[in-house]
Amino acid sequence: MALAQQQTGGLRHARTGIELRPGLDGVPATQSAICDIDGEKGLLTYRGYPMEELAVNSSFLETAYLLIWGELPTQDQLHSFEHEVQMHRRVSFRVRDMMKCFPASGHPMDALQSSAAALGLFYSRRAIDDPNYIYKAVVRLIAKIPTMVAAFQLIRKGQDPIQPRDDLAYSANFLYMLTEREPDPLAARIFDRCLMLHAEHSLNASTFSARVTASTLTDPYAVVASAVGTLAGPLHGGANEDVLAMLEDIGTPDQAGAYLDHAIAEKRKIMGFGHREYRVKDPRAVILQSFVEEMFDEFGHDNLYDVARALEQEAESRLGPKGIYPNVDFYSGLVYRKLGIPRDLFTPVFAIARVAGWLAHWREQLGANRIFRPSQIYTGSEPRVWMPIDGRVSAPAA
Ligand code: ACO
């Protein structure tokens, strides 16, 4: 046996004594000054500011500025950042034409990944040591990603994308481009807060992807495209889509306990529950839940919320003792559903927010770069002698 299970949860390699931690659980892969999580207390800070304070006092663009440049902007800095983002919202007709060639049945995350990578073709000067280039790339990515998400939504319905409206703020403009209606101010405000909550979360899978890609000194469009691809998976950002399907499957609050028992007996994961970092309810889930309730007061109730609450209550005794509680994805879908966002856009909306965190990590990585190149523990066969083809017997695939 090459690898022996350790009490730490790791695996020790018999020959070298090196410990392997699957999923790099608990292994620091970098240092970072961007975001801090206390998973025991359920605390989350961006650049030292508690999430709860930002969610009430800040805006997504101000929070993005804070994450990326390290300090809250002055009035002039914020004004100029917002203005630059507004000036760069439009995407080339070539990008829109490219999207028209995508299959309408394709997932919007795949469309977003391809379009984000395509931006690198249009802005191909890879001057990653030039502060002006970095500023412009940050502005372009934050400005254009929402436009591309909304454009694909209309294109796949056979419609022409709507141009951004300069008189609308960032979040209101996205909802307008998506739904073709100027949003209610409460809807726009809640959406903006959702973006803040999702903007950054330390070295999660997509951010790690972003940093690994950044460490090769490639362009920021490739950095973001690789992170989008990683975010798409159902164990990461893609879980928010699956949560709604699960709640619909459960149907009514009185079925929540039986659903849990069945899923646990079959060793299935409950979507929207569990987190590598948190042993308590994710603080973002707490805030998102309050948004759901705030929206119901104004826009009417959603029965799926009752199912979600029942599931959370039933899960407390079954999963709570293992430190498994609702994560950010558990209530976000219920908010987005009320905002009229189609289910398969939940993860692209997550990407609209998380691009701020990815770009903050891109800058930080460039500031003290060393290419990521971890080692591995080889578990394959010992060196062996070449076998000519007519002497081989078929073996089951490894
Ligand atoms: N439902 C039931 N059991 C769970 C869940 C869950 N959602 N999450 C973890 N567990 C259990 C596992 O079965 C395992 O139990 P065991 O030790 O008895 O075998 C134990 O808790 C540890 O689980 P891991 O999968 O090893 O935990 P890990 O830290 O690797 O995974 C993850 C974290 C991927 C988030 C996991 O909790 C999960 O798959 N959750 C469901 C998907 C989800 O909601 N993802 C979104 C996460 S937030 C985000 O990425 C934006």
mmCIF file of C-alpha atoms in Angstrom, residues 29-289:
data_model
loop_
_atom_site.group_PDB
_atom_site.id
_atom_site.type_symbol
_atom_site.label_atom_id
_atom_site.label_comp_id
_atom_site.label_asym_id
_atom_site.label_seq_id
_atom_site.Cartn_x
_atom_site.Cartn_y
_atom_site.Cartn_z
ATOM 1 C CA ALA A 29 -1.078 27.559 -0.873
ATOM 2 C CA THR A 30 -0.361 31.285 -0.682
ATOM 3 C CA GLN A 31 -0.542 34.280 1.636
ATOM 4 C CA SER A 32 -3.197 36.897 1.026
ATOM 5 C CA ALA A 33 -4.365 40.204 2.519
ATOM 6 C CA ILE A 34 -7.692 40.276 0.694
ATOM 7 C CA CYS A 35 -10.257 38.323 2.687
ATOM 8 C CA ASP A 36 -10.412 36.563 6.038
ATOM 9 C CA ILE A 37 -12.819 33.859 7.213
ATOM 10 C CA ASP A 38 -13.357 32.651 10.761
ATOM 11 C CA GLY A 39 -15.187 29.423 10.092
ATOM 12 C CA GLU A 40 -15.878 28.671 13.756
ATOM 13 C CA LYS A 41 -17.492 32.048 14.494
ATOM 14 C CA GLY A 42 -18.987 32.573 11.028
ATOM 15 C CA LEU A 43 -17.100 35.830 10.349
ATOM 16 C CA LEU A 44 -16.143 37.143 6.928
ATOM 17 C CA THR A 45 -14.143 40.291 6.247
ATOM 18 C CA TYR A 46 -12.967 41.953 3.040
ATOM 19 C CA ARG A 47 -9.713 43.872 3.595
ATOM 20 C CA GLY A 48 -10.621 43.935 7.300
ATOM 21 C CA TYR A 49 -14.188 45.249 6.872
ATOM 22 C CA PRO A 50 -16.965 42.949 8.159
ATOM 23 C CA MET A 51 -19.257 41.703 5.428
ATOM 24 C CA GLU A 52 -22.340 42.786 7.372
ATOM 25 C CA GLU A 53 -21.149 46.421 7.366
ATOM 26 C CA LEU A 54 -20.283 46.407 3.688
ATOM 27 C CA ALA A 55 -23.636 44.864 2.763
ATOM 28 C CA VAL A 56 -25.438 47.767 4.436
ATOM 29 C CA ASN A 57 -23.161 50.711 3.630
ATOM 30 C CA SER A 58 -21.300 49.964 0.416
ATOM 31 C CA SER A 59 -22.088 49.226 -3.233
ATOM 32 C CA PHE A 60 -20.739 46.453 -5.434
ATOM 33 C CA LEU A 61 -18.417 48.766 -7.373
ATOM 34 C CA GLU A 62 -17.085 50.349 -4.192
ATOM 35 C CA THR A 63 -16.522 46.873 -2.697
ATOM 36 C CA ALA A 64 -14.796 45.729 -5.893
ATOM 37 C CA TYR A 65 -12.509 48.768 -5.677
ATOM 38 C CA LEU A 66 -11.735 47.938 -2.039
ATOM 39 C CA LEU A 67 -10.938 44.313 -2.858
ATOM 40 C CA ILE A 68 -8.788 45.069 -5.876
ATOM 41 C CA TRP A 69 -6.897 48.183 -4.747
ATOM 42 C CA GLY A 70 -6.817 47.428 -1.014
ATOM 43 C CA GLU A 71 -8.528 50.570 0.401
ATOM 44 C CA LEU A 72 -11.974 52.122 0.238
ATOM 45 C CA PRO A 73 -12.002 54.760 -2.523
ATOM 46 C CA THR A 74 -12.374 58.474 -1.920
ATOM 47 C CA GLN A 75 -15.395 60.163 -3.496
ATOM 48 C CA ASP A 76 -13.287 61.174 -6.550
ATOM 49 C CA GLN A 77 -11.750 57.718 -6.938
ATOM 50 C CA LEU A 78 -15.146 56.032 -6.730
ATOM 51 C CA HIS A 79 -16.713 58.481 -9.136
ATOM 52 C CA SER A 80 -13.977 57.954 -11.678
ATOM 53 C CA PHE A 81 -14.055 54.131 -11.281
ATOM 54 C CA GLU A 82 -17.842 54.067 -11.727
ATOM 55 C CA HIS A 83 -17.547 56.358 -14.736
ATOM 56 C CA GLU A 84 -14.834 54.193 -16.362
ATOM 57 C CA VAL A 85 -16.888 51.039 -15.797
ATOM 58 C CA GLN A 86 -19.928 52.721 -17.296
ATOM 59 C CA MET A 87 -17.891 53.791 -20.371
ATOM 60 C CA HIS A 88 -16.709 50.227 -21.006
ATOM 61 C CA ARG A 89 -19.978 48.321 -20.629
ATOM 62 C CA ARG A 90 -20.509 47.811 -24.331
ATOM 63 C CA VAL A 91 -19.045 44.729 -26.020
ATOM 64 C CA SER A 92 -17.879 44.570 -29.615
ATOM 65 C CA PHE A 93 -20.449 43.418 -32.173
ATOM 66 C CA ARG A 94 -17.913 40.694 -33.004
ATOM 67 C CA VAL A 95 -18.297 39.216 -29.515
ATOM 68 C CA ARG A 96 -22.077 39.370 -29.879
ATOM 69 C CA ASP A 97 -21.844 37.749 -33.333
ATOM 70 C CA MET A 98 -19.637 35.031 -31.878
ATOM 71 C CA MET A 99 -22.316 34.369 -29.227
ATOM 72 C CA LYS A 100 -24.925 34.058 -31.973
ATOM 73 C CA CYS A 101 -22.980 31.025 -33.202
ATOM 74 C CA PHE A 102 -23.178 29.339 -29.786
ATOM 75 C CA PRO A 103 -25.883 26.670 -29.460
ATOM 76 C CA ALA A 104 -28.922 28.139 -27.708
ATOM 77 C CA SER A 105 -29.120 24.958 -25.631
ATOM 78 C CA GLY A 106 -25.585 25.472 -24.270
ATOM 79 C CA HIS A 107 -25.068 26.435 -20.642
ATOM 80 C CA PRO A 108 -24.634 30.200 -20.081
ATOM 81 C CA MET A 109 -21.503 29.498 -17.994
ATOM 82 C CA ASP A 110 -19.874 27.930 -21.059
ATOM 83 C CA ALA A 111 -20.934 30.940 -23.111
ATOM 84 C CA LEU A 112 -19.450 33.250 -20.476
ATOM 85 C CA GLN A 113 -16.195 31.323 -20.252
ATOM 86 C CA SER A 114 -15.755 31.464 -24.034
ATOM 87 C CA SER A 115 -16.654 35.168 -24.233
ATOM 88 C CA ALA A 116 -14.359 36.113 -21.339
ATOM 89 C CA ALA A 117 -11.496 34.292 -23.065
ATOM 90 C CA ALA A 118 -12.408 35.981 -26.367
ATOM 91 C CA LEU A 119 -11.934 39.419 -24.793
ATOM 92 C CA GLY A 120 -8.238 38.539 -24.678
ATOM 93 C CA LEU A 121 -8.242 38.574 -28.489
ATOM 94 C CA PHE A 122 -9.560 42.127 -28.559
ATOM 95 C CA TYR A 123 -7.272 43.495 -25.848
ATOM 96 C CA SER A 124 -4.223 41.433 -26.623
ATOM 97 C CA ARG A 125 -1.460 43.738 -25.326
ATOM 98 C CA ARG A 126 -0.293 41.640 -22.381
ATOM 99 C CA ALA A 127 1.405 44.469 -20.440
ATOM 100 C CA ILE A 128 0.831 43.015 -17.008
ATOM 101 C CA ASP A 129 3.539 45.145 -15.418
ATOM 102 C CA ASP A 130 1.907 48.392 -16.610
ATOM 103 C CA PRO A 131 -0.462 49.884 -13.959
ATOM 104 C CA ASN A 132 -2.572 51.527 -16.704
ATOM 105 C CA TYR A 133 -3.044 48.203 -18.447
ATOM 106 C CA ILE A 134 -4.021 46.566 -15.146
ATOM 107 C CA TYR A 135 -6.535 49.328 -14.356
ATOM 108 C CA LYS A 136 -8.088 49.120 -17.829
ATOM 109 C CA ALA A 137 -8.279 45.315 -17.731
ATOM 110 C CA VAL A 138 -10.008 45.460 -14.334
ATOM 111 C CA VAL A 139 -12.484 48.041 -15.632
ATOM 112 C CA ARG A 140 -13.176 46.123 -18.841
ATOM 113 C CA LEU A 141 -13.791 42.792 -17.142
ATOM 114 C CA ILE A 142 -16.049 44.231 -14.449
ATOM 115 C CA ALA A 143 -17.912 46.294 -17.041
ATOM 116 C CA LYS A 144 -18.328 43.731 -19.801
ATOM 117 C CA ILE A 145 -19.092 40.500 -17.974
ATOM 118 C CA PRO A 146 -22.665 41.544 -17.045
ATOM 119 C CA THR A 147 -23.236 42.737 -20.614
ATOM 120 C CA MET A 148 -22.079 39.384 -21.981
ATOM 121 C CA VAL A 149 -24.253 37.402 -19.547
ATOM 122 C CA ALA A 150 -27.334 39.454 -20.477
ATOM 123 C CA ALA A 151 -26.486 39.332 -24.203
ATOM 124 C CA PHE A 152 -26.352 35.537 -24.290
ATOM 125 C CA GLN A 153 -29.677 35.352 -22.481
ATOM 126 C CA LEU A 154 -31.388 37.400 -25.209
ATOM 127 C CA ILE A 155 -29.456 35.803 -28.071
ATOM 128 C CA ARG A 156 -30.474 32.298 -27.033
ATOM 129 C CA LYS A 157 -34.114 33.445 -27.061
ATOM 130 C CA GLY A 158 -33.593 34.585 -30.663
ATOM 131 C CA GLN A 159 -33.520 38.301 -29.748
ATOM 132 C CA ASP A 160 -30.927 41.005 -30.221
ATOM 133 C CA PRO A 161 -29.006 42.029 -27.088
ATOM 134 C CA ILE A 162 -30.024 45.297 -25.449
ATOM 135 C CA GLN A 163 -27.415 48.029 -25.219
ATOM 136 C CA PRO A 164 -26.440 49.197 -21.704
ATOM 137 C CA ARG A 165 -28.177 52.343 -20.461
ATOM 138 C CA ASP A 166 -25.819 55.042 -19.244
ATOM 139 C CA ASP A 167 -28.372 56.561 -16.872
ATOM 140 C CA LEU A 168 -28.651 53.327 -14.877
ATOM 141 C CA ALA A 169 -26.246 52.271 -12.143
ATOM 142 C CA TYR A 170 -24.289 49.030 -12.468
ATOM 143 C CA SER A 171 -26.773 46.562 -10.955
ATOM 144 C CA ALA A 172 -29.922 48.256 -12.239
ATOM 145 C CA ASN A 173 -28.412 48.267 -15.720
ATOM 146 C CA PHE A 174 -27.702 44.532 -15.603
ATOM 147 C CA LEU A 175 -31.282 43.739 -14.590
ATOM 148 C CA TYR A 176 -32.506 46.066 -17.321
ATOM 149 C CA MET A 177 -30.334 44.389 -20.000
ATOM 150 C CA LEU A 178 -31.568 40.991 -18.816
ATOM 151 C CA THR A 179 -35.270 41.573 -18.344
ATOM 152 C CA GLU A 180 -35.775 44.476 -20.783
ATOM 153 C CA ARG A 181 -37.472 46.409 -17.967
ATOM 154 C CA GLU A 182 -36.122 49.071 -15.667
ATOM 155 C CA PRO A 183 -35.992 47.291 -12.315
ATOM 156 C CA ASP A 184 -37.775 48.269 -9.139
ATOM 157 C CA PRO A 185 -35.289 50.201 -6.915
ATOM 158 C CA LEU A 186 -35.555 47.572 -4.137
ATOM 159 C CA ALA A 187 -34.773 44.777 -6.618
ATOM 160 C CA ALA A 188 -31.731 46.684 -7.926
ATOM 161 C CA ARG A 189 -30.512 47.395 -4.387
ATOM 162 C CA ILE A 190 -30.866 43.786 -3.264
ATOM 163 C CA PHE A 191 -29.148 42.545 -6.398
ATOM 164 C CA ASP A 192 -26.245 44.931 -5.785
ATOM 165 C CA ARG A 193 -25.930 43.615 -2.219
ATOM 166 C CA CYS A 194 -25.953 40.033 -3.506
ATOM 167 C CA LEU A 195 -23.012 40.934 -5.739
ATOM 168 C CA MET A 196 -21.145 42.299 -2.711
ATOM 169 C CA LEU A 197 -21.755 39.105 -0.753
ATOM 170 C CA HIS A 198 -20.428 36.957 -3.583
ATOM 171 C CA ALA A 199 -17.496 39.173 -4.562
ATOM 172 C CA GLU A 200 -14.728 37.336 -2.706
ATOM 173 C CA HIS A 201 -14.144 34.333 -0.483
ATOM 174 C CA SER A 202 -10.409 33.643 -0.095
ATOM 175 C CA LEU A 203 -8.799 30.652 -1.770
ATOM 176 C CA ASN A 204 -11.885 28.767 -2.993
ATOM 177 C CA ALA A 205 -11.552 26.527 -6.058
ATOM 178 C CA SER A 206 -12.160 29.201 -8.721
ATOM 179 C CA THR A 207 -9.903 31.744 -7.033
ATOM 180 C CA PHE A 208 -7.188 29.136 -6.717
ATOM 181 C CA SER A 209 -7.642 28.458 -10.433
ATOM 182 C CA ALA A 210 -7.346 32.182 -11.099
ATOM 183 C CA ARG A 211 -4.118 32.406 -9.087
ATOM 184 C CA VAL A 212 -2.576 29.340 -10.725
ATOM 185 C CA THR A 213 -3.365 30.782 -14.157
ATOM 186 C CA ALA A 214 -2.128 34.231 -13.087
ATOM 187 C CA SER A 215 1.127 32.699 -11.864
ATOM 188 C CA THR A 216 2.046 31.798 -15.447
ATOM 189 C CA LEU A 217 1.924 35.556 -16.263
ATOM 190 C CA THR A 218 -0.775 35.099 -18.866
ATOM 191 C CA ASP A 219 -3.362 37.815 -19.556
ATOM 192 C CA PRO A 220 -6.223 38.656 -17.153
ATOM 193 C CA TYR A 221 -8.869 37.479 -19.625
ATOM 194 C CA ALA A 222 -7.380 33.968 -19.512
ATOM 195 C CA VAL A 223 -7.227 34.243 -15.701
ATOM 196 C CA VAL A 224 -10.934 35.061 -15.512
ATOM 197 C CA ALA A 225 -11.915 32.481 -18.148
ATOM 198 C CA SER A 226 -10.179 29.706 -16.213
ATOM 199 C CA ALA A 227 -11.871 30.808 -12.993
ATOM 200 C CA VAL A 228 -15.300 30.887 -14.693
ATOM 201 C CA GLY A 229 -14.778 27.298 -15.836
ATOM 202 C CA THR A 230 -13.957 26.255 -12.284
ATOM 203 C CA LEU A 231 -16.881 28.120 -10.740
ATOM 204 C CA ALA A 232 -19.299 26.269 -13.037
ATOM 205 C CA GLY A 233 -19.038 22.933 -11.218
ATOM 206 C CA PRO A 234 -21.897 21.704 -8.978
ATOM 207 C CA LEU A 235 -19.629 21.434 -5.936
ATOM 208 C CA HIS A 236 -18.788 25.142 -6.270
ATOM 209 C CA GLY A 237 -20.866 27.955 -7.807
ATOM 210 C CA GLY A 238 -23.102 25.581 -9.737
ATOM 211 C CA ALA A 239 -24.736 24.403 -6.494
ATOM 212 C CA ASN A 240 -27.154 27.359 -6.416
ATOM 213 C CA GLU A 241 -28.971 26.010 -9.473
ATOM 214 C CA ASP A 242 -29.237 22.559 -7.930
ATOM 215 C CA VAL A 243 -30.660 23.931 -4.672
ATOM 216 C CA LEU A 244 -33.835 25.153 -6.374
ATOM 217 C CA ALA A 245 -34.262 21.845 -8.212
ATOM 218 C CA MET A 246 -33.905 20.079 -4.854
ATOM 219 C CA LEU A 247 -36.465 22.347 -3.145
ATOM 220 C CA GLU A 248 -38.922 21.735 -5.981
ATOM 221 C CA ASP A 249 -38.260 18.023 -5.687
ATOM 222 C CA ILE A 250 -39.081 18.120 -1.971
ATOM 223 C CA GLY A 251 -42.267 20.003 -2.809
ATOM 224 C CA THR A 252 -43.739 20.798 0.614
ATOM 225 C CA PRO A 253 -42.219 21.577 4.039
ATOM 226 C CA ASP A 254 -43.568 18.355 5.603
ATOM 227 C CA GLN A 255 -41.462 16.298 3.145
ATOM 228 C CA ALA A 256 -38.145 17.870 4.167
ATOM 229 C CA GLY A 257 -37.277 15.355 6.912
ATOM 230 C CA ALA A 258 -38.007 12.313 4.741
ATOM 231 C CA TYR A 259 -35.994 13.809 1.871
ATOM 232 C CA LEU A 260 -33.005 14.318 4.152
ATOM 233 C CA ASP A 261 -33.196 10.816 5.601
ATOM 234 C CA HIS A 262 -33.355 9.309 2.148
ATOM 235 C CA ALA A 263 -30.501 11.422 0.762
ATOM 236 C CA ILE A 264 -28.285 10.759 3.787
ATOM 237 C CA ALA A 265 -28.997 6.998 3.599
ATOM 238 C CA GLU A 266 -27.964 7.087 -0.066
ATOM 239 C CA LYS A 267 -24.854 9.131 0.847
ATOM 240 C CA ARG A 268 -25.987 11.988 -1.401
ATOM 241 C CA LYS A 269 -24.879 15.551 -0.676
ATOM 242 C CA ILE A 270 -27.554 18.070 0.232
ATOM 243 C CA MET A 271 -27.020 20.947 -2.168
ATOM 244 C CA GLY A 272 -26.372 24.316 -0.548
ATOM 245 C CA PHE A 273 -25.076 22.685 2.641
ATOM 246 C CA GLY A 274 -21.528 22.250 3.846
ATOM 247 C CA HIS A 275 -18.383 24.278 3.411
ATOM 248 C CA ARG A 276 -14.691 23.542 3.757
ATOM 249 C CA GLU A 277 -14.190 26.695 5.847
ATOM 250 C CA TYR A 278 -17.355 27.004 7.966
ATOM 251 C CA ARG A 279 -18.470 24.871 10.897
ATOM 252 C CA VAL A 280 -21.508 27.159 11.432
ATOM 253 C CA LYS A 281 -24.073 28.701 9.091
ATOM 254 C CA ASP A 282 -22.310 30.687 6.387
ATOM 255 C CA PRO A 283 -22.684 34.402 7.311
ATOM 256 C CA ARG A 284 -23.607 35.140 3.696
ATOM 257 C CA ALA A 285 -26.507 32.681 3.945
ATOM 258 C CA VAL A 286 -27.750 34.577 7.012
ATOM 259 C CA ILE A 287 -27.757 37.866 5.071
ATOM 260 C CA LEU A 288 -29.247 36.317 1.919
ATOM 261 C CA GLN A 289 -32.054 34.816 3.955
#
